[in-house]
Amino acid sequence: MTDITLAQARSVIDAALVRSHELGTAMNVAVVDAGGNLTAFDREDGAWRGSIDIAIRKARTARFFDMETADLGTMTAPGQPLYGIEVTNGGLVSFPGGVLLRVGDDIVGAVGVSGSTVDDDRAVAVAGAAALG
Amino acid sequence: MTDITLAQARSVIDAALVRSHELGTAMNVAVVDAGGNLTAFDREDGAWRGSIDIAIRKARTARFFDMETADLGTMTAPGQPLYGIEVTNGGLVSFPGGVLLRVGDDIVGAVGVSGSTVDDDRAVAVAGAAALG
Amino acid sequence: MTDITLAQARSVIDAALVRSHELGTAMNVAVVDAGGNLTAFDREDGAWRGSIDIAIRKARTARFFDMETADLGTMTAPGQPLYGIEVTNGGLVSFPGGVLLRVGDDIVGAVGVSGSTVDDDRAVAVAGAAALG
Amino acid sequence: MTDITLAQARSVIDAALVRSHELGTAMNVAVVDAGGNLTAFDREDGAWRGSIDIAIRKARTARFFDMETADLGTMTAPGQPLYGIEVTNGGLVSFPGGVLLRVGDDIVGAVGVSGSTVDDDRAVAVAGAAALG
């Protein structure tokens, strides 16, 4: 298993924060490794405290199912096949903002962003993920 | 960061209970500080025991996202962007009754009320919050 | 079952805070009812945040076993009969500061105090309990 | 209440990691704010995964009782007054490695370090804390 390094994780967060500044948001940004364990985290000044936990869970959720949390969300609505999955694994998050991190073809971890609209959250996570690869 | 004092928290609860008596309800009223930690709490005689936890979580939820829990609720219904957020942060509450506490422009904490209809809960929380500012 | 009223709980807290001021401490004071459920709570300005949870647990622990937490502690040390009991009931506290509340012969609840030395904690809890009876 | 900024939290972690490199250790370093909420975190390559949680809890524990976790530990051994306190607050850590962060006279947060011996952990936390003040 190829795993993310701290240097890579920091570059993801730095790229995410650049995008957050462009958007004028205040974000929590979490990076987990290939095993789903927290590797690096930054909370911008003034970012919501409730988004600390959400950012970490978004990153973990993305890696746990090897897909964007936005994609998981299409399957978790009422009437959909994964309805209620959020209560498993100590709490998952199935709305946008969790994005996989790849180096070449390998998934090395995931980034989770929370602090604004889910569109902004996702945009900042995608910008972070683009720092690798 | 300006934080609430115990004297301010008690004045919030006292004002909330005056409104509760007017409405003929029996409420749980919780005040958290700027960091989301419990500062003061009262349960009126006969108030639901299950609302103790809800009142505290409403207050914390409001501060964690710096908005009324009623406003958060508009985003957490099925099909809305934050569907499922309640399982994060050890359990959030996204229905009315959690209201921010401000002194001037500073958020110094939040009040959460639970024990009746959500409309009553919110009315009592708003009355409590009006004791500051 | 005779249960504590909110007015009685507030009188316990007020008496506890008078004693805390005399001692020059900053305390968290929690009152639970006969069922072990939180009834009233005050955190004095500057009191330890980690003692919020401890004060509530001391009160609940006292009522759960109908004895002072100080007395429970004599049975929970290594080699004693209740060694390890702290991990039950979602977390108990077996050091001093949790004291039963009685009206006449009836146990109506308990008070828990945390924020200083365990001797100070217990002294403030005892002063609070003396407001009833 | 003065609170730590992200820039200050990053400077604490950077200083901690310099010391970790000198010692040849692989550490988890967590910074919490004045309210005990996670602000920044780094896990060095190869650091124990089980120390992620411990580093965060050490930082939170230090702030929750406004003292070094090493000092709390002197009171939590069998026979000591706070024996068993670890089960409160969702899990505390009472061995060395959690150190308060001050700016002038204000406590603005705390740093927690885990990944080596507790002496190394504490040395790295102290080095991190020295970046402020």
Short mmCIF file of C-alpha atoms in Angstrom, two decimals, chain D:
data_model
loop_
_atom_site.label_atom_id
_atom_site.label_comp_id
_atom_site.label_asym_id
_atom_site.label_seq_id
_atom_site.Cartn_x
_atom_site.Cartn_y
_atom_site.Cartn_z
CA MET D 1 -10.72 35.23 26.29
CA THR D 2 -7.87 35.44 23.81
CA ASP D 3 -7.83 32.54 21.40
CA ILE D 4 -5.03 31.01 19.38
CA THR D 5 -4.78 31.75 15.65
CA LEU D 6 -4.04 29.14 13.02
CA ALA D 7 -0.71 30.87 12.31
CA GLN D 8 0.24 30.53 15.98
CA ALA D 9 -0.87 26.91 16.06
CA ARG D 10 1.25 26.12 12.98
CA SER D 11 4.28 27.78 14.58
CA VAL D 12 3.81 25.58 17.64
CA ILE D 13 3.70 22.44 15.50
CA ASP D 14 6.69 23.52 13.43
CA ALA D 15 8.77 24.09 16.57
CA ALA D 16 7.62 20.76 18.00
CA LEU D 17 8.64 18.92 14.85
CA VAL D 18 12.11 20.51 14.86
CA ARG D 19 12.59 19.08 18.35
CA SER D 20 11.18 15.72 17.30
CA HIS D 21 13.72 15.52 14.47
CA GLU D 22 16.53 16.30 16.90
CA LEU D 23 15.37 13.45 19.11
CA GLY D 24 14.93 11.07 16.19
CA THR D 25 11.28 10.41 17.06
CA ALA D 26 8.11 10.22 14.96
CA MET D 27 5.37 12.21 16.66
CA ASN D 28 1.73 13.16 16.48
CA VAL D 29 1.29 16.82 17.42
CA ALA D 30 -2.12 18.37 18.11
CA VAL D 31 -3.06 21.94 19.00
CA VAL D 32 -6.42 22.87 20.54
CA ASP D 33 -7.83 26.36 21.03
CA ALA D 34 -8.92 28.06 24.25
CA GLY D 35 -12.22 26.18 24.09
CA GLY D 36 -10.48 22.80 23.71
CA ASN D 37 -11.37 22.38 20.03
CA LEU D 38 -8.84 21.00 17.51
CA THR D 39 -7.07 23.75 15.59
CA ALA D 40 -4.14 22.03 13.85
CA PHE D 41 -2.56 18.59 13.71
CA ASP D 42 0.40 16.84 12.07
CA ARG D 43 1.40 13.18 12.16
CA GLU D 44 4.99 12.53 11.14
CA ASP D 45 5.67 9.70 8.73
CA GLY D 46 5.79 6.43 10.61
CA ALA D 47 4.28 7.78 13.82
CA TRP D 48 1.98 5.41 15.74
CA ARG D 49 -1.63 5.54 14.60
CA GLY D 50 -2.78 4.91 18.16
CA SER D 51 -1.10 8.14 19.18
CA ILE D 52 -3.32 10.31 16.98
CA ASP D 53 -6.10 10.12 19.49
CA ILE D 54 -3.75 10.38 22.46
CA ALA D 55 -2.10 13.56 21.18
CA ILE D 56 -5.48 15.23 20.71
CA ARG D 57 -6.68 14.09 24.15
CA LYS D 58 -3.48 15.28 25.84
CA ALA D 59 -3.96 18.75 24.42
CA ARG D 60 -7.62 18.82 25.42
CA THR D 61 -6.91 17.46 28.89
CA ALA D 62 -4.30 20.16 29.54
CA ARG D 63 -6.76 22.90 28.64
CA PHE D 64 -9.66 21.28 30.46
CA PHE D 65 -7.79 21.54 33.77
CA ASP D 66 -5.39 24.37 32.93
CA MET D 67 -2.31 22.36 33.85
CA GLU D 68 0.22 20.06 32.23
CA THR D 69 -1.02 16.51 31.87
CA ALA D 70 2.15 15.49 33.75
CA ASP D 71 0.91 17.45 36.76
CA LEU D 72 -2.55 15.96 36.54
CA GLY D 73 -0.93 12.53 36.51
CA THR D 74 0.53 13.02 39.97
CA MET D 75 -3.05 13.12 41.27
CA THR D 76 -4.55 10.19 39.35
CA ALA D 77 -2.45 7.22 40.48
CA PRO D 78 -4.05 4.58 42.70
CA GLY D 79 -4.44 6.06 46.18
CA GLN D 80 -4.32 9.61 44.86
CA PRO D 81 -7.27 12.01 44.99
CA LEU D 82 -8.24 11.95 41.31
CA TYR D 83 -7.89 8.21 40.73
CA GLY D 84 -10.14 7.19 37.84
CA ILE D 85 -10.62 10.66 36.33
CA GLU D 86 -9.59 9.33 32.89
CA VAL D 87 -13.07 7.94 32.19
CA THR D 88 -14.66 11.40 32.35
CA ASN D 89 -15.01 13.89 29.50
CA GLY D 90 -15.15 11.12 26.92
CA GLY D 91 -11.62 10.02 27.84
CA LEU D 92 -8.78 12.01 29.36
CA VAL D 93 -5.03 11.37 29.28
CA SER D 94 -3.09 12.00 32.48
CA PHE D 95 0.48 11.17 31.50
CA PRO D 96 3.09 13.64 30.21
CA GLY D 97 2.89 15.33 26.82
CA GLY D 98 0.06 17.87 27.14
CA VAL D 99 1.25 21.45 27.75
CA LEU D 100 -0.58 24.78 27.93
CA LEU D 101 -0.05 27.48 25.31
CA ARG D 102 0.15 31.06 26.55
CA VAL D 103 0.42 34.46 24.91
CA GLY D 104 1.50 36.80 27.68
CA ASP D 105 -0.70 35.90 30.64
CA ASP D 106 -3.52 34.40 28.59
CA ILE D 107 -4.00 30.69 28.04
CA VAL D 108 -4.86 30.50 24.35
CA GLY D 109 -4.92 26.72 23.96
CA ALA D 110 -2.75 23.65 24.48
CA VAL D 111 -0.45 21.29 22.59
CA GLY D 112 -0.46 17.51 22.91
CA VAL D 113 2.33 15.22 21.70
CA SER D 114 2.38 11.43 21.49
CA GLY D 115 4.62 8.94 19.72
CA SER D 116 7.63 8.07 21.86
CA THR D 117 8.47 7.85 25.56
CA VAL D 118 6.50 10.23 27.73
CA ASP D 119 9.73 12.12 28.42
CA ASP D 120 10.26 12.62 24.70
CA ASP D 121 6.60 13.47 24.24
CA ARG D 122 6.80 16.14 26.91
CA ALA D 123 10.09 17.57 25.59
CA VAL D 124 8.57 17.99 22.15
CA ALA D 125 5.41 19.59 23.56
CA VAL D 126 7.46 22.02 25.65
CA ALA D 127 9.52 22.93 22.59
CA GLY D 128 6.31 23.59 20.68
CA ALA D 129 4.86 25.75 23.43
CA ALA D 130 8.02 27.85 23.51
CA ALA D 131 7.20 29.12 20.02
CA LEU D 132 4.60 31.44 21.56
CA GLY D 133 4.82 33.93 24.43
#
